[in-house]
Amino acid sequence: MFDEIQFDRIKRLPKYVFAEVNELKMAERRAGADVIDFSMGNPDGDTPDHIREKLVESAQKTKTHGYSNSKGIIKLRKAICDWYERRYGVILDPETEAVATMGSKEGYAHLAYAITNPGDVIVVPDPTYPIHSYGFVLAGGNVQKMELPFDEDYVVDEDQFFVNLDTAFKDSFVKPKYIVVNFPHNPSSATVTPEFYERLVALAKKERFYIISDIAYGDITFRGYKTPSIMSVPGAKDVAVESFTLSKSYNMAGWRVGFFVGNKKLIAALQKIKSWLDYGMFTPIQVAATVALNGDQQCVEEIVSKYEKRQDVLVEAFNRAGWPVKLNRASMFVWAKIPECAAHLGSLEFSKRLLVEAQVAVAPGIGFGEYGEGYVRIALIENENRIRQAAKNIKRFLAQFEEGAVE
Ligand SMILES: Cc1ncc(COP(=O)(O)O)c(C=O)c1O
């Protein structure tokens, strides 16, 4: 009916490849399979007690149930700025340089909506967390891709990054206005040095573009690595904003709490558009989020150490099962090249067969962009025993592709 009524904006979104694997996963589960699920970056742990208790306490009070403040209550914005000062020595103004968002994903969608004019070009390294590009696509912008270069230890080749960025600028018909960077990176786990941001800020000033940096996995680091912030670069506020989320560090993914800080012009745009679109997070959630940021960070260390142990177990067990994967320095993911014997399948077909034949769910690399092909993303959201079980299933699964085996 009404075929002439079309939704052009929705048509700009491609088929969601993760949905294909998800549907298959549901079908397997309905049929009684015990699927070991590494497919989503959804933390499996509970939010620490003291944060939950604060939520309950605040919800029991009067005057916490009405509409809240769309840019975040001042206490939360102050906690955000204090977090930056403690961690990175960066001084931010909670009124003009910080905004709380309903998860950082919401922030990306609305920031893009606020700052994109039709036809604007945004550079996004590929592969990428989808909202980094599709937030802008939905807002009417065009994404200029560039390959994210990193070595086999998931360390970004910074010189090559700037070569690729230069090429992306040259290849774009319109001069790009924004670049989105995300380190530690989803899906690849790739990391950068503080010098990387110094170079990027200097280039942004010279070439006149804004930088949007996402440090969602900033806390989830191992083996001595510490996540740098672009905000630590002197003068970064002139050209950059940065986002963080409570989803990963505090197992608060369902609570929907994130934030953006930095450049006043971009923060004001996000604050303004949000004031027209929402009334802010439920106040008790904001109060509890304040406690998460201000409180004892031992809980974060425990969460990080859980991921580190799982990564150690996974890397060892998968290697023994015949799937060569390497340790990385950050994030809750392992970005694994499809084993050579099964590489011909491509990441989508490989993921589907792994699901049906080994009952192991992973995210196909192609879902993160064309340069994600050849890889799958394994989220460390299953416990160590289940990881070992997955490795056993995988060993059996891979045997069919080995030389001499009939596929
Ligand atoms: C890189 C990155 N940024 C942002 C997010 C969104 O987090 P949230 O919306 O829960 O704050 C995610 C979620 O997986 C992510 O991987």
PDB file of C-alpha atoms and ligand atoms in Angstrom, residues 41 102-106 108 129 131-132 182 184-186 214 216-217 243-248 253 256-258 333 377, ligand 1:
ATOM      1  CA  GLY A  41      30.099  -6.338  23.047  1.00  0.00           C
ATOM      2  CA  MET A 102      21.945   8.329  26.959  1.00  0.00           C
ATOM      3  CA  GLY A 103      24.816   6.002  26.190  1.00  0.00           C
ATOM      4  CA  SER A 104      27.514   7.256  23.846  1.00  0.00           C
ATOM      5  CA  LYS A 105      25.730   5.681  20.857  1.00  0.00           C
ATOM      6  CA  GLU A 106      22.877   8.154  21.325  1.00  0.00           C
ATOM      7  CA  TYR A 108      27.026   9.879  18.203  1.00  0.00           C
ATOM      8  CA  TYR A 129      31.878   0.520  15.025  1.00  0.00           C
ATOM      9  CA  ILE A 131      27.360   4.278  14.428  1.00  0.00           C
ATOM     10  CA  HIS A 132      30.603   6.164  13.763  1.00  0.00           C
ATOM     11  CA  ASN A 182      38.365   5.280  18.210  1.00  0.00           C
ATOM     12  CA  PRO A 184      41.268   1.259  21.737  1.00  0.00           C
ATOM     13  CA  HIS A 185      39.423   0.339  18.595  1.00  0.00           C
ATOM     14  CA  ASN A 186      36.234  -1.599  18.107  1.00  0.00           C
ATOM     15  CA  ASP A 214      35.824   7.678  21.135  1.00  0.00           C
ATOM     16  CA  ALA A 216      34.764   3.696  25.119  1.00  0.00           C
ATOM     17  CA  TYR A 217      37.352   0.997  25.985  1.00  0.00           C
ATOM     18  CA  SER A 243      33.355  10.459  24.229  1.00  0.00           C
ATOM     19  CA  PHE A 244      33.397   7.874  26.976  1.00  0.00           C
ATOM     20  CA  THR A 245      30.797   5.464  28.297  1.00  0.00           C
ATOM     21  CA  LEU A 246      30.025   3.793  31.615  1.00  0.00           C
ATOM     22  CA  SER A 247      28.773   0.705  29.745  1.00  0.00           C
ATOM     23  CA  LYS A 248      32.064  -1.186  29.668  1.00  0.00           C
ATOM     24  CA  ALA A 253      25.512  -1.172  29.265  1.00  0.00           C
ATOM     25  CA  ARG A 256      22.577   4.011  28.967  1.00  0.00           C
ATOM     26  CA  VAL A 257      25.090   6.495  30.349  1.00  0.00           C
ATOM     27  CA  GLY A 258      27.812   8.120  28.290  1.00  0.00           C
ATOM     28  CA  PHE A 333      37.523  -8.169  21.917  1.00  0.00           C
ATOM     29  CA  ARG A 377      35.286 -10.266  16.221  1.00  0.00           C
TER      30      ARG A 377
HETATM   31  C1  LIG B   1      33.613   1.969  20.248  1.00  0.00           C
HETATM   32  C2  LIG B   1      32.283   2.085  20.887  1.00  0.00           C
HETATM   33  N1  LIG B   1      31.796   3.283  21.121  1.00  0.00           N
HETATM   34  C3  LIG B   1      30.591   3.441  21.689  1.00  0.00           C
HETATM   35  C4  LIG B   1      29.827   2.354  22.053  1.00  0.00           C
HETATM   36  C5  LIG B   1      28.459   2.600  22.609  1.00  0.00           C
HETATM   37  O1  LIG B   1      28.397   2.462  23.945  1.00  0.00           O
HETATM   38  P1  LIG B   1      27.174   2.996  24.767  1.00  0.00           P
HETATM   39  O2  LIG B   1      26.132   3.507  23.812  1.00  0.00           O
HETATM   40  O3  LIG B   1      26.688   1.849  25.549  1.00  0.00           O
HETATM   41  O4  LIG B   1      27.713   4.105  25.604  1.00  0.00           O
HETATM   42  C6  LIG B   1      30.303   1.068  21.838  1.00  0.00           C
HETATM   43  C7  LIG B   1      29.486  -0.097  22.186  1.00  0.00           C
HETATM   44  O5  LIG B   1      29.792  -1.224  21.971  1.00  0.00           O
HETATM   45  C8  LIG B   1      31.560   0.928  21.223  1.00  0.00           C
HETATM   46  O6  LIG B   1      32.064  -0.274  20.961  1.00  0.00           O
END
